[in-house]
Coordinates of C-alpha atoms and ligand atoms in Angstrom, one line a residue:
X1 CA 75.7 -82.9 -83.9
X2 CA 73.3 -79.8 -83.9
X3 CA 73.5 -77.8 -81.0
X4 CA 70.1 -77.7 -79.1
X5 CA 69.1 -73.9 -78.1
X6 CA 67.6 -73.1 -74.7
X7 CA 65.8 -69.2 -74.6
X8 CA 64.6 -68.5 -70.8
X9 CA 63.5 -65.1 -69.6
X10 CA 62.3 -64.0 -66.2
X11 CA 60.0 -61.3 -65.6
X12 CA 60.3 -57.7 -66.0
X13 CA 60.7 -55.7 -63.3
X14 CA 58.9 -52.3 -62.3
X15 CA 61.6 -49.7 -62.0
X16 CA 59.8 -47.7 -59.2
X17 CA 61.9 -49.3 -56.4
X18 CA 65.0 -51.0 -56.1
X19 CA 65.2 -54.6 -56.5
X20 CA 65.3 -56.8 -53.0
X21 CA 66.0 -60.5 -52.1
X22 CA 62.3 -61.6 -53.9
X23 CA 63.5 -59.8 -57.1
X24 CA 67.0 -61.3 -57.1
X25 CA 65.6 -64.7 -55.6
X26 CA 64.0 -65.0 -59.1
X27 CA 67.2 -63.8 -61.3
X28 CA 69.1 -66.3 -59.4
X29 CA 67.2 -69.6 -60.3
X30 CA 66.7 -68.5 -63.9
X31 CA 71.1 -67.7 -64.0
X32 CA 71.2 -71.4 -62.4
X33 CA 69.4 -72.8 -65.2
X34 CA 70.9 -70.4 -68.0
X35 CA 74.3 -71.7 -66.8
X36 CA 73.6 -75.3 -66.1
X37 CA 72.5 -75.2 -70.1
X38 CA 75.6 -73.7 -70.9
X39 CA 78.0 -76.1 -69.2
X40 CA 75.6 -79.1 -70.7
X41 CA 76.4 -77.7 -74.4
X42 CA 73.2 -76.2 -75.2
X43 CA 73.2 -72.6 -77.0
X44 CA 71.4 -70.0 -74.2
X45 CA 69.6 -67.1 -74.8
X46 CA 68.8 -65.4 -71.3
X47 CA 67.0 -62.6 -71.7
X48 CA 65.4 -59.9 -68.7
X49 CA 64.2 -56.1 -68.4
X50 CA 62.7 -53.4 -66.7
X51 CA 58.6 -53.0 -67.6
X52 CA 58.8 -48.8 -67.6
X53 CA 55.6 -48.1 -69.7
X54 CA 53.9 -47.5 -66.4
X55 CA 51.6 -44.8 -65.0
X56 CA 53.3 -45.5 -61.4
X57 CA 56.6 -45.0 -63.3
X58 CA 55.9 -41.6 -65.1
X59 CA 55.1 -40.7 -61.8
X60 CA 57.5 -41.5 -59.6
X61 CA 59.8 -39.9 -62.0
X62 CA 57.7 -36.6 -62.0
X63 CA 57.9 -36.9 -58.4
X64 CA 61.6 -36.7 -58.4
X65 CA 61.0 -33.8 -61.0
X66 CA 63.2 -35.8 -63.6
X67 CA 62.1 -37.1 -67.1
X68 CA 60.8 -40.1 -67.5
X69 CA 62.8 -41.7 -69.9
X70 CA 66.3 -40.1 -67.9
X71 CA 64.4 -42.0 -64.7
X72 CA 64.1 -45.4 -66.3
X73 CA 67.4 -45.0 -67.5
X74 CA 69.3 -44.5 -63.9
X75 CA 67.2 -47.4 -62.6
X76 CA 68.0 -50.0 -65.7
X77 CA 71.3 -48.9 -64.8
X78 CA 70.7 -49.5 -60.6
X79 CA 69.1 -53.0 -61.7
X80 CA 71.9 -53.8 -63.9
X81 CA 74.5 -53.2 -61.1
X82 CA 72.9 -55.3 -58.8
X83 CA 71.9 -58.2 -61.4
X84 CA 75.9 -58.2 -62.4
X85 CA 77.1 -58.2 -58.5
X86 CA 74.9 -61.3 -58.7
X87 CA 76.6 -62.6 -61.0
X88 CA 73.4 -62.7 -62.9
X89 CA 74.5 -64.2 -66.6
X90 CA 72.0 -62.5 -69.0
X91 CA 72.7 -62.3 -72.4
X92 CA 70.4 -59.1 -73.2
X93 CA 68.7 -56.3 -71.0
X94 CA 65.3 -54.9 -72.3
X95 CA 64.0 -51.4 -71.6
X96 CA 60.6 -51.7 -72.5
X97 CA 60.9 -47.7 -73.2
X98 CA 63.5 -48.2 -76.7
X99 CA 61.8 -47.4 -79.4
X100 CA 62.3 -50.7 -80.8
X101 CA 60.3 -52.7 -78.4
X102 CA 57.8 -49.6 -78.8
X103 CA 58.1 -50.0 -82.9
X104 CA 58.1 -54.0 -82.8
X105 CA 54.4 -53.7 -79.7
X106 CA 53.1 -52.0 -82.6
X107 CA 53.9 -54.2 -85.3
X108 CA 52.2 -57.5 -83.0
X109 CA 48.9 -55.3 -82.0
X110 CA 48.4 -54.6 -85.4
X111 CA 48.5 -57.8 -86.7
X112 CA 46.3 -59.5 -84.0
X113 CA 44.0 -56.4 -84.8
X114 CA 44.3 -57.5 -88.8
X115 CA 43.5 -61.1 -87.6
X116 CA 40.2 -59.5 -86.0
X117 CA 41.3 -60.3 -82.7
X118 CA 40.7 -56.6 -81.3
X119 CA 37.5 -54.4 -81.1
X120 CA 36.4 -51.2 -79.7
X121 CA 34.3 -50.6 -76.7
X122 CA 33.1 -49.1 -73.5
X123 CA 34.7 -50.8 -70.0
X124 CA 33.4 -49.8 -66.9
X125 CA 34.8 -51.1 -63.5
X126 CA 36.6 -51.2 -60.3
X127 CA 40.4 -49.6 -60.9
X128 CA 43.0 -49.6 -58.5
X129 CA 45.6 -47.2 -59.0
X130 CA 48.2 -48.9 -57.5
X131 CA 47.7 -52.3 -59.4
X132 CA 47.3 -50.2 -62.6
X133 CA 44.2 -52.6 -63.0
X134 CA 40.4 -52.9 -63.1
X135 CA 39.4 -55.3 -60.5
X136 CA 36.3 -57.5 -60.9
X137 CA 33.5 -57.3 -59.2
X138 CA 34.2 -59.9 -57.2
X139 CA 37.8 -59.3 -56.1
X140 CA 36.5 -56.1 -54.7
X141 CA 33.2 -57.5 -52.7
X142 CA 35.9 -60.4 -51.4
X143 CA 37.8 -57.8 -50.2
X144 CA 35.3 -55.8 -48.7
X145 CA 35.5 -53.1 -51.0
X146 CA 39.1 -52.9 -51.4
X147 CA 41.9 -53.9 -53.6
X148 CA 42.2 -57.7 -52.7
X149 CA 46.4 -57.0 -52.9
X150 CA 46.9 -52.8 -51.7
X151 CA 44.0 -52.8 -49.2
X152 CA 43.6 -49.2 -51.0
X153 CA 40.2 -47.8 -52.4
X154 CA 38.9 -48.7 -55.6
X155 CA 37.7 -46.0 -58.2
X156 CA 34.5 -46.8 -60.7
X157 CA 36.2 -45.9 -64.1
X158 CA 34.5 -45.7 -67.3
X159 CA 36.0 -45.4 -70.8
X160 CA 35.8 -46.4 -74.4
X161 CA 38.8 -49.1 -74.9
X162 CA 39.7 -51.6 -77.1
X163 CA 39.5 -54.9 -76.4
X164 CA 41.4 -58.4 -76.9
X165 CA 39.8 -61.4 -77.5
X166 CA 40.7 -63.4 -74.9
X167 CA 37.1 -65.6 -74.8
X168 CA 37.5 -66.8 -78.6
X169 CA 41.1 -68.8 -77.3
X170 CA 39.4 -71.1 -74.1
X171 CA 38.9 -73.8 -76.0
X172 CA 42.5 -73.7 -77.5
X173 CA 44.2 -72.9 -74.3
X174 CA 42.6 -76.4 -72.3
X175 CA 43.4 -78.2 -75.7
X176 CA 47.0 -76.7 -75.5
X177 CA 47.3 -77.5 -71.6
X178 CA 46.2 -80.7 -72.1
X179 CA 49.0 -81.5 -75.1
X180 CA 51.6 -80.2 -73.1
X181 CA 50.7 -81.3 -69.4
X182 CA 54.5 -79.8 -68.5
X183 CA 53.5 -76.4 -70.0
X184 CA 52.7 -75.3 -66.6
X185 CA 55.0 -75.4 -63.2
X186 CA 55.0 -76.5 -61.0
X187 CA 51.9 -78.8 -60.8
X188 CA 50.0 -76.6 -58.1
X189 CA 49.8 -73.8 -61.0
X190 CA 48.5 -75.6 -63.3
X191 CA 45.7 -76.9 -61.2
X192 CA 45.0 -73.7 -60.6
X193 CA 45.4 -72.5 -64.1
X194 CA 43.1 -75.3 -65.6
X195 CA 40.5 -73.9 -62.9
X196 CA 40.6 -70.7 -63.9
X197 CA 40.8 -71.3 -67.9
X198 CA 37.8 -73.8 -67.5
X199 CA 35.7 -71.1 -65.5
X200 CA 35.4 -68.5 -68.5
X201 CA 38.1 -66.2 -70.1
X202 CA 36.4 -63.0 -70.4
X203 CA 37.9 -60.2 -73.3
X204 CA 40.4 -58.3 -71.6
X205 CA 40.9 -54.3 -72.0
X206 CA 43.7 -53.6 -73.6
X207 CA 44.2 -50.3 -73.8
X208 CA 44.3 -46.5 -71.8
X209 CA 42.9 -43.4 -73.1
X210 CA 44.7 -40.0 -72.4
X211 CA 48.1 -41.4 -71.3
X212 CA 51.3 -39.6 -72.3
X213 CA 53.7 -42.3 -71.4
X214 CA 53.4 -45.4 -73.1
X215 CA 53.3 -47.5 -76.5
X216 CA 50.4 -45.8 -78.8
X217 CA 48.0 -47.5 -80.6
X218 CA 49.1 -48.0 -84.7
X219 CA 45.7 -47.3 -86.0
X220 CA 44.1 -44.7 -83.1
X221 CA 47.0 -42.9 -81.4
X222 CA 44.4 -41.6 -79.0
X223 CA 45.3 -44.8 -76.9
X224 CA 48.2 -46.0 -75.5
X225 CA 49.0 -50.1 -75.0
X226 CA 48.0 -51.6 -71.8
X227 CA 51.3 -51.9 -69.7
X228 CA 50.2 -55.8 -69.5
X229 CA 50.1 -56.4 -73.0
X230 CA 53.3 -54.2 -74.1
X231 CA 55.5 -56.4 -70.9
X232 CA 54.7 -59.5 -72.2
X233 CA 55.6 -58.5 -75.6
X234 CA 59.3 -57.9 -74.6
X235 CA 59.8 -62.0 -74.8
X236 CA 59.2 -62.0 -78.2
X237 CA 60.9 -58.2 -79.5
X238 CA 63.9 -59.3 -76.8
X239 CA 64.8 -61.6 -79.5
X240 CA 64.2 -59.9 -82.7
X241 CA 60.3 -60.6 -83.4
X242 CA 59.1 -57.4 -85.8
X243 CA 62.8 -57.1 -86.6
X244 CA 65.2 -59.6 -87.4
X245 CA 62.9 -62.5 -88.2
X246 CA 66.1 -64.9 -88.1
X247 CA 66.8 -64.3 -85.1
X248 CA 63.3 -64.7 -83.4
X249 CA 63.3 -68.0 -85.5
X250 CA 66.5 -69.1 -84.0
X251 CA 65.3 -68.4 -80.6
X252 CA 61.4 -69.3 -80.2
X253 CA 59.4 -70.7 -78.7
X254 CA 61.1 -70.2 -75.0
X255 CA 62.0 -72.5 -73.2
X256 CA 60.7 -71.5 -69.8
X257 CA 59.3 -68.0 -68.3
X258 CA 60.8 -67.4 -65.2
X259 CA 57.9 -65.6 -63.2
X260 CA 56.1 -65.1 -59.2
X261 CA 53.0 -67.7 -59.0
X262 CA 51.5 -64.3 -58.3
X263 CA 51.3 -63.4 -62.3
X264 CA 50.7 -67.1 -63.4
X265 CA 47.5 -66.3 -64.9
X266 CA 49.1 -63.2 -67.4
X267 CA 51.5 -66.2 -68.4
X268 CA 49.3 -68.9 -68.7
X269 CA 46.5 -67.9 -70.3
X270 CA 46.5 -64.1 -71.5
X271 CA 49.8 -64.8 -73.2
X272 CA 49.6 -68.1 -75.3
X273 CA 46.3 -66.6 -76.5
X274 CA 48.1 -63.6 -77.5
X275 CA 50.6 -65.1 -79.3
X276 CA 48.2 -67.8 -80.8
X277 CA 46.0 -64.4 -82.1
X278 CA 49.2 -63.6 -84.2
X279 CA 49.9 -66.9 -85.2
X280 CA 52.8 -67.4 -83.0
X281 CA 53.6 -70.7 -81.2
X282 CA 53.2 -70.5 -77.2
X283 CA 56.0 -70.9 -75.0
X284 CA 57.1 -74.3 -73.6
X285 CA 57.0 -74.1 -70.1
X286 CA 56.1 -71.0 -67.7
X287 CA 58.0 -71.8 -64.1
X288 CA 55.8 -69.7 -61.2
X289 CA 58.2 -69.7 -58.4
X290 CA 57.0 -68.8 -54.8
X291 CA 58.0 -66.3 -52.6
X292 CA 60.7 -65.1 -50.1
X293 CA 58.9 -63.6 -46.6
X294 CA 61.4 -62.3 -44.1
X295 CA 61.3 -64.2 -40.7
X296 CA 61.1 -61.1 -37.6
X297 CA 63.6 -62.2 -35.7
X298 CA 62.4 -60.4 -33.0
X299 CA 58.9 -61.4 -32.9
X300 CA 59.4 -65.0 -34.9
X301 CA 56.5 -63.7 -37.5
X302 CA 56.6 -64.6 -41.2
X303 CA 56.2 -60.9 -43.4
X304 CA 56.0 -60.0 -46.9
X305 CA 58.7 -58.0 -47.9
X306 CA 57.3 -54.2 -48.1
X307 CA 58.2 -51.1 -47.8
X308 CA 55.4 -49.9 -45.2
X309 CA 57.2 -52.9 -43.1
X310 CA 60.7 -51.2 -43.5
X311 CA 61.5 -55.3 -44.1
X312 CA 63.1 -54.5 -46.8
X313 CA 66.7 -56.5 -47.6
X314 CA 68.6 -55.0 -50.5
X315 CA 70.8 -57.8 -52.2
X316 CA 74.0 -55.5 -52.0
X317 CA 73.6 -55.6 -48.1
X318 CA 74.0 -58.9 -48.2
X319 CA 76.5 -59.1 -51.0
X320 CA 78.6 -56.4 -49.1
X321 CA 78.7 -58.6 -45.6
X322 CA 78.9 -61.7 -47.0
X323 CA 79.4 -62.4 -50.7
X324 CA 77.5 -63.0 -53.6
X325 CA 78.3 -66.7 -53.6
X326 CA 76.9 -67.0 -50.4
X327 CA 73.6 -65.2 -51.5
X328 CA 73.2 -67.5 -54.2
X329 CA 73.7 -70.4 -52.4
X330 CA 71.6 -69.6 -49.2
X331 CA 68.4 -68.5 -51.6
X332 CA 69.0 -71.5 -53.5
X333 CA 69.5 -74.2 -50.5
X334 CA 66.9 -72.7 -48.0
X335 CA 64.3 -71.4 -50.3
X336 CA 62.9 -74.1 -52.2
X337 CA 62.6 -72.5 -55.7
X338 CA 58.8 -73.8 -56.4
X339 CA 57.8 -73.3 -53.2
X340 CA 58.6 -70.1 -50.6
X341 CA 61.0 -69.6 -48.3
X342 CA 62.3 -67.2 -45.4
X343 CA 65.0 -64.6 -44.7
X344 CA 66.9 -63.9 -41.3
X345 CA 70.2 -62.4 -41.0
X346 CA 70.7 -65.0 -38.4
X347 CA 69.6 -68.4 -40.5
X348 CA 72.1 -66.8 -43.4
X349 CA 74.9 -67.1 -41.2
X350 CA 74.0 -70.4 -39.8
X351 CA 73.7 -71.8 -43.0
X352 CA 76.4 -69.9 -44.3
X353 CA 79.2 -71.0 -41.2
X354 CA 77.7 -74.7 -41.0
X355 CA 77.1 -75.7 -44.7
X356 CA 79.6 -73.5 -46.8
X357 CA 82.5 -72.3 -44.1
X358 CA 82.7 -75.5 -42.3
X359 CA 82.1 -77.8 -44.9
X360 CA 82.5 -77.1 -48.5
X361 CA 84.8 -74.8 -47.3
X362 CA 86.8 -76.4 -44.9
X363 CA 87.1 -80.0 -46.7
X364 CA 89.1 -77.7 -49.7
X365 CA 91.4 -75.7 -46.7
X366 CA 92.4 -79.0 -45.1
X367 CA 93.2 -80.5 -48.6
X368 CA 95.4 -77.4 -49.8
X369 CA 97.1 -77.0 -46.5
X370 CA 98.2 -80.8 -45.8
X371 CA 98.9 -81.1 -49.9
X372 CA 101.0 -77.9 -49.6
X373 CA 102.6 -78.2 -46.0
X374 CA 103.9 -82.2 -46.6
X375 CA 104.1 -83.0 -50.0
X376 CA 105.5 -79.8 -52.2
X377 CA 102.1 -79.2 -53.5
X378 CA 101.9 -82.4 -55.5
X379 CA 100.8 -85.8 -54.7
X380 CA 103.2 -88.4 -55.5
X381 CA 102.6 -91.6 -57.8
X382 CA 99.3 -90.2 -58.6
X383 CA 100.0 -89.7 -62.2
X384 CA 97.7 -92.6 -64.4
X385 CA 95.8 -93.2 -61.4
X386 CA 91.4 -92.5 -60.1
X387 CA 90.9 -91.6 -57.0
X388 CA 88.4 -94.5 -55.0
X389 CA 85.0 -93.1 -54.6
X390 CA 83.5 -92.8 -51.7
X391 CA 80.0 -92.9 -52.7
X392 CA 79.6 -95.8 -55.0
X393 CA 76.3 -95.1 -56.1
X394 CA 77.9 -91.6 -57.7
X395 CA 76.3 -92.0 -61.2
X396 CA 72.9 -92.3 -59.8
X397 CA 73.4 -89.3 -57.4
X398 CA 74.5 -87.3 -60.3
X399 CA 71.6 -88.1 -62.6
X400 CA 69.2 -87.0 -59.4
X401 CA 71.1 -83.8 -59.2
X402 CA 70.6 -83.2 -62.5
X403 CA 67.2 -83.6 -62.7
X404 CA 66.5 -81.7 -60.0
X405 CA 68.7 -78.9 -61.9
X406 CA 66.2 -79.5 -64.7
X407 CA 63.1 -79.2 -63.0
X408 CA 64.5 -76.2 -60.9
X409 CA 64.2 -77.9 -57.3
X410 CA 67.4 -76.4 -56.8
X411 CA 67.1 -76.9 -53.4
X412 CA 67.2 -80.6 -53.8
X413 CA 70.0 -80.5 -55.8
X414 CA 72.3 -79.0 -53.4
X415 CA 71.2 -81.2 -50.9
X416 CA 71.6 -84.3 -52.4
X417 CA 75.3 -82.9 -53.1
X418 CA 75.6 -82.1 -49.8
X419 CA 74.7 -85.2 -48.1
X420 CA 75.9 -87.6 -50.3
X421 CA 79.0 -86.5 -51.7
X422 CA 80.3 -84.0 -49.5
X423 CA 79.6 -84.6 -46.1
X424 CA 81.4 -88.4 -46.9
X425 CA 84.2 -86.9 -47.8
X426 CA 84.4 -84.6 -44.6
X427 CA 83.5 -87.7 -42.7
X428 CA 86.4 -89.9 -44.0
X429 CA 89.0 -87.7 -43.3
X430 CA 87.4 -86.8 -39.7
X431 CA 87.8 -91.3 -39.7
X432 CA 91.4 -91.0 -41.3
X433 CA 92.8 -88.3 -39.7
X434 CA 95.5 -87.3 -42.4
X435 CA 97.1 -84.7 -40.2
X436 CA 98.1 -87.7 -37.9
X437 CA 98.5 -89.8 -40.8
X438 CA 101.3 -87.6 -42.7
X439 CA 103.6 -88.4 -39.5
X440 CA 103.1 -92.3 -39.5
X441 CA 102.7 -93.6 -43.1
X442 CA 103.0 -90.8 -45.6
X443 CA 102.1 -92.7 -48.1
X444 CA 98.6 -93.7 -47.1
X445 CA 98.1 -89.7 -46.5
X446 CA 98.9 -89.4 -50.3
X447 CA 95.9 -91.7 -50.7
X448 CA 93.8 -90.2 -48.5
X449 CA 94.4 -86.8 -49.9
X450 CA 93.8 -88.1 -53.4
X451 CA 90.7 -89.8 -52.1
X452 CA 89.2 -86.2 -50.7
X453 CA 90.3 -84.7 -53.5
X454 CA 87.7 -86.2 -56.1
X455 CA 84.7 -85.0 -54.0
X456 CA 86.0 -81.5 -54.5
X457 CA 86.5 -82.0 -58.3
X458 CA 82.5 -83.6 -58.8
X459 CA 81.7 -81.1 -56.1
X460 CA 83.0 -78.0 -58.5
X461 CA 81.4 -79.6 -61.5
X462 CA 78.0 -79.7 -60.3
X463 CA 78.3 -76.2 -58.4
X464 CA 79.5 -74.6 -61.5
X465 CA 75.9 -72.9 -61.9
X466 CA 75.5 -72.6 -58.7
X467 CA 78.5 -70.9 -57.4
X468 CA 80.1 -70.0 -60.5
X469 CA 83.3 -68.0 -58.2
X470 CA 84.3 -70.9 -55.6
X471 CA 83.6 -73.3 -58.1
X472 CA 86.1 -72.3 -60.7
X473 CA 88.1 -71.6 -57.6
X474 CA 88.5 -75.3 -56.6
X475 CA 88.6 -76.5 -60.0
X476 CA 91.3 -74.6 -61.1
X477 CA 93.3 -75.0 -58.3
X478 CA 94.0 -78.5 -59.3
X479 CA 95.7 -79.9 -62.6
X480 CA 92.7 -81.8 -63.5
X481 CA 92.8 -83.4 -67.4
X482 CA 89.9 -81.9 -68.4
X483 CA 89.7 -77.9 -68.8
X484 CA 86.9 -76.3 -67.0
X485 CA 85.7 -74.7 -70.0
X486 CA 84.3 -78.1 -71.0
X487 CA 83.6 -79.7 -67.8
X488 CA 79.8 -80.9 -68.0
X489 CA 77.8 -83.1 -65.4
X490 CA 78.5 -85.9 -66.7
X491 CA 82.1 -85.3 -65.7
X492 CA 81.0 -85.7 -62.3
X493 CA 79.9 -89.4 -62.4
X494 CA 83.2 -91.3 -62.5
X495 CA 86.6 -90.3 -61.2
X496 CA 88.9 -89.0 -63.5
X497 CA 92.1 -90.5 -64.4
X498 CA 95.1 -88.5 -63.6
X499 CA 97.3 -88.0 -66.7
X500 CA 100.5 -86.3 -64.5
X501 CA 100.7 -86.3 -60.8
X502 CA 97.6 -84.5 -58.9
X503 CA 99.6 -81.3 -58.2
X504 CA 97.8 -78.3 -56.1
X505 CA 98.1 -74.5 -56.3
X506 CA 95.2 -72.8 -53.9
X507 CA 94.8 -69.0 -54.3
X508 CA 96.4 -67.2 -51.8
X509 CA 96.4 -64.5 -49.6
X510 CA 99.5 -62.5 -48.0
X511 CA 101.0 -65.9 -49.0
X512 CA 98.2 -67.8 -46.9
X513 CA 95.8 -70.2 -48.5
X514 CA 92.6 -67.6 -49.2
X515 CA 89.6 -69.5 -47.4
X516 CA 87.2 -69.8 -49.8
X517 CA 84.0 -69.2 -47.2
X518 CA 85.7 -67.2 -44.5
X519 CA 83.8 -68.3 -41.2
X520 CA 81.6 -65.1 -40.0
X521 CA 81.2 -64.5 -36.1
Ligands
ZN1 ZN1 45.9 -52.8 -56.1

């Protein structure tokens, strides 16, 4: 059987400011899918980066009187250490300041300028400094003479450029969207994709005159590469386009683009004409994901993360208090991936005490404890046997789980795996009492024991990509046939058979069973 490949990438990341919980909220539902694909067989390429060819960058650097490059190079590394306290499973890290994505740009502009896809002129317009963009006329009369997104000035600017063309590709771009109806997601961005597209692509600008910093132009060095154009290169030179041909074969088209609804259109239409003006095959899917806003909990407003706010959550914060598990799983559970969601210290420990400590949690400490206290560790006569399922209609569950997993309402998923496979099992033992039980009729403890166990086990298969730590954690803790190395959804559907007797050996602490969510006050 030929092993299918899965290549996924989420955006690059301005290095001017550390990441928060939006940056990370992003990394984490593109690490879900990355690792789901792993556990389902599939060979994964996840790729992500820091976009440093920037003005704002070369500047923030100069502000802090260090070199560019050395700048970009301490944040990559601050990124890195945050994405890997996450957890974050990439397989490669691109700094678009390497002189191989610079040498591979160069390689891509010149052939779409070969390919007569380029030409020279004049643009004048409304530029915002911050956005490092020319707005349109329109933006900035909506916004009463303002950047629509900084509130900030405008400046007229006016400069010989060279241009893409952007306008020759409408035609193929509503053919392409119209082939591939799942190109764009979720559905409200392609609506609003299809409405833009049909209204008129205009040529776009692609270029900067006088810039130090940045990727220069092969054939007039006077010019550097618009920052735009050079960041959505690093999808293709992330896997060896310009370079290492095989590779880039191996790995394209990608699978999905991980990316904020807020730079859908870059994705969606700037982009698959790009690639189509080189002669490369556009992406499969492009995934805009909505926002996180932190909830005031003194006031009850909803805010956009920002600086001038002094809203902003740092992932390690979180990581530091709670854990990392737990960041993943409230971003994932409360924030509906396609949609937007809120922050509040206080809802994170809510959902943190009620839906990991108390229940995923607990449902694994009354296991190990009763297994451990009364029976040695190991369940008798259990050897040959499958536990009873509490939730007959199991299969089905699992298939909706995984296609939530698949079409990234993660959210979904977990609730779904919540309510109808974990909260049963909590239920039935609150009905069966076992700690009562164990005194009476030891043997029909045994049974119930075994019976809670098998929610745990399905439970750790289908978290595996979401809490890779406590997952592996249960898992292992049990002698389970299969090793967790292989374990795949499918796993999940229908009990396993015991081959010896269900034996138990929790991680511990001081010689305590370690709680796997400790409750927080
Ligand atoms: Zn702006």
């Amino acid at each position: 059987m030929q092993t299918r490949k899965f290549f996924l990438t989420t955006a690059i990341d301005y290095p001017n400011s550390r990441p928060h919980i939006g940056t990370a909220f992003e990394k984490i539902g593109a690490d879900i899918q990355a690792r789901y694909r792993r556990q389902q067989g599939y060979d994964v390429f996840f790729l992500m980066g820091n976009d440093e060819n920037t003005v704002k960058v070369s500047k923030k650097a100069a502000e802090l009187g260090l070199p560019t490059q050395d700048y970009c190079n301490d944040m990559a590394r601050q990124f890195r250490e945050v994405w890997d306290a996450l957890d974050i499973s990439y397989d490669a890290f691109i700094q678009t300041s390497s002189p191989r994505h610079h040498a591979c740009c160069r390689k891509f502009i010149q052939r779409v300028y070969d390919n007569g896809f380029i030409y020279k002129g004049d643009y004048t317009g409304w530029y915002c400094e911050g956005c490092e963009a020319f707005k349109t006329d329109t933006e900035v009369k909506e916004a009463g003479g303002v950047c629509p997104i900084h509130k900030t000035p405008v400046v007229r600017r006016s400069e010989p450029c060279y241009y893409f063309r952007q306008s020759a590709f409408q035609e193929r771009l509503l053919q392409l969207f119209d082939e591939r109806p799942e190109l764009i997601q979720p559905e409200s961005r392609r609506n609003e994709i299809l409405e833009y597209v049909r209204g008129g692509l205009k040529d776009v600008n692609i270029t900067r005159l006088g810039e130090s910093w940045g990727i220069r132009l092969p054939w007039d060095p006077d010019f550097t590469i618009y920052v735009w154009f050079d960041a959505l290169l690093t999808y293709i030179t992330g896997i060896g386009f310009g370079d290492d041909e095989q590779q880039f074969a191996k790995w394209w088209p990608c699978d999905i683009h991980f990316i904020g609804k807020d730079i859908t259109r870059f994705h969606c239409a700037l982009w698959p004409a790009m690639l189509m003006a080189a002669g490369v095959e556009p992406p499969r899917q492009v995934f805009g994901h909505g926002f996180v806003y932190i909830k005031n909990e003194e006031t009850g407003a909803v805010e956009k993360i920002s600086k001038s706010l002094g809203n902003v959550v740092e992932p390690m914060q979180i990581i530091t208090r709670f854990s990392a598990e737990a960041f993943r799983y409230y971003f994932m559970r409360e924030c509906p991936f396609p949609g937007d969601g809120e922050f509040s210290w206080s809802r994170f420990a809510e959902v943190y005490n009620s839906e990991l400590a108390n229940n995923l949690g607990n449902l694994f400490s009354r296991v190990a404890t009763l297994v451990t206290r009364n029976f040695g560790g190991t369940l008798p006569q259990t050897a040959g046997q499958a536990a009873e399922l509490l939730d007959p209609d199991r299969p089905d569950t699992v298939r909706q789980i995984q296609q939530h997993v698949e079409s990234c309402r993660y959210n979904q998923a977990l609730q779904t795996l919540w309510q109808s496979i974990l909260n049963p099992a909590n239920q039935f033992a609150d009905r069966k009492e076992p700690w009562k039980l164990v005194k009476t009729d030891s043997q029909a403890a045994a049974r119930t024991l075994f019976t809670m166990i098998e929610p745990l086990r399905a439970g750790a298969i289908l978290l595996k990509p979401f809490l890779p730590r406590a997952a592996e954690s249960i898992y292992r803790s049990f002698n389970f046939h299969t090793p967790w190395e292989q374990v795949r959804y499918e796993d999940a559907m229908t009990p396993a058979r015991q081959t010896e007797d269900l034996r138990i050996e929790p991680p511990l602490e001081n010689g305590k069973i370690k709680p796997l969510f400790p409750r927080i006050a």
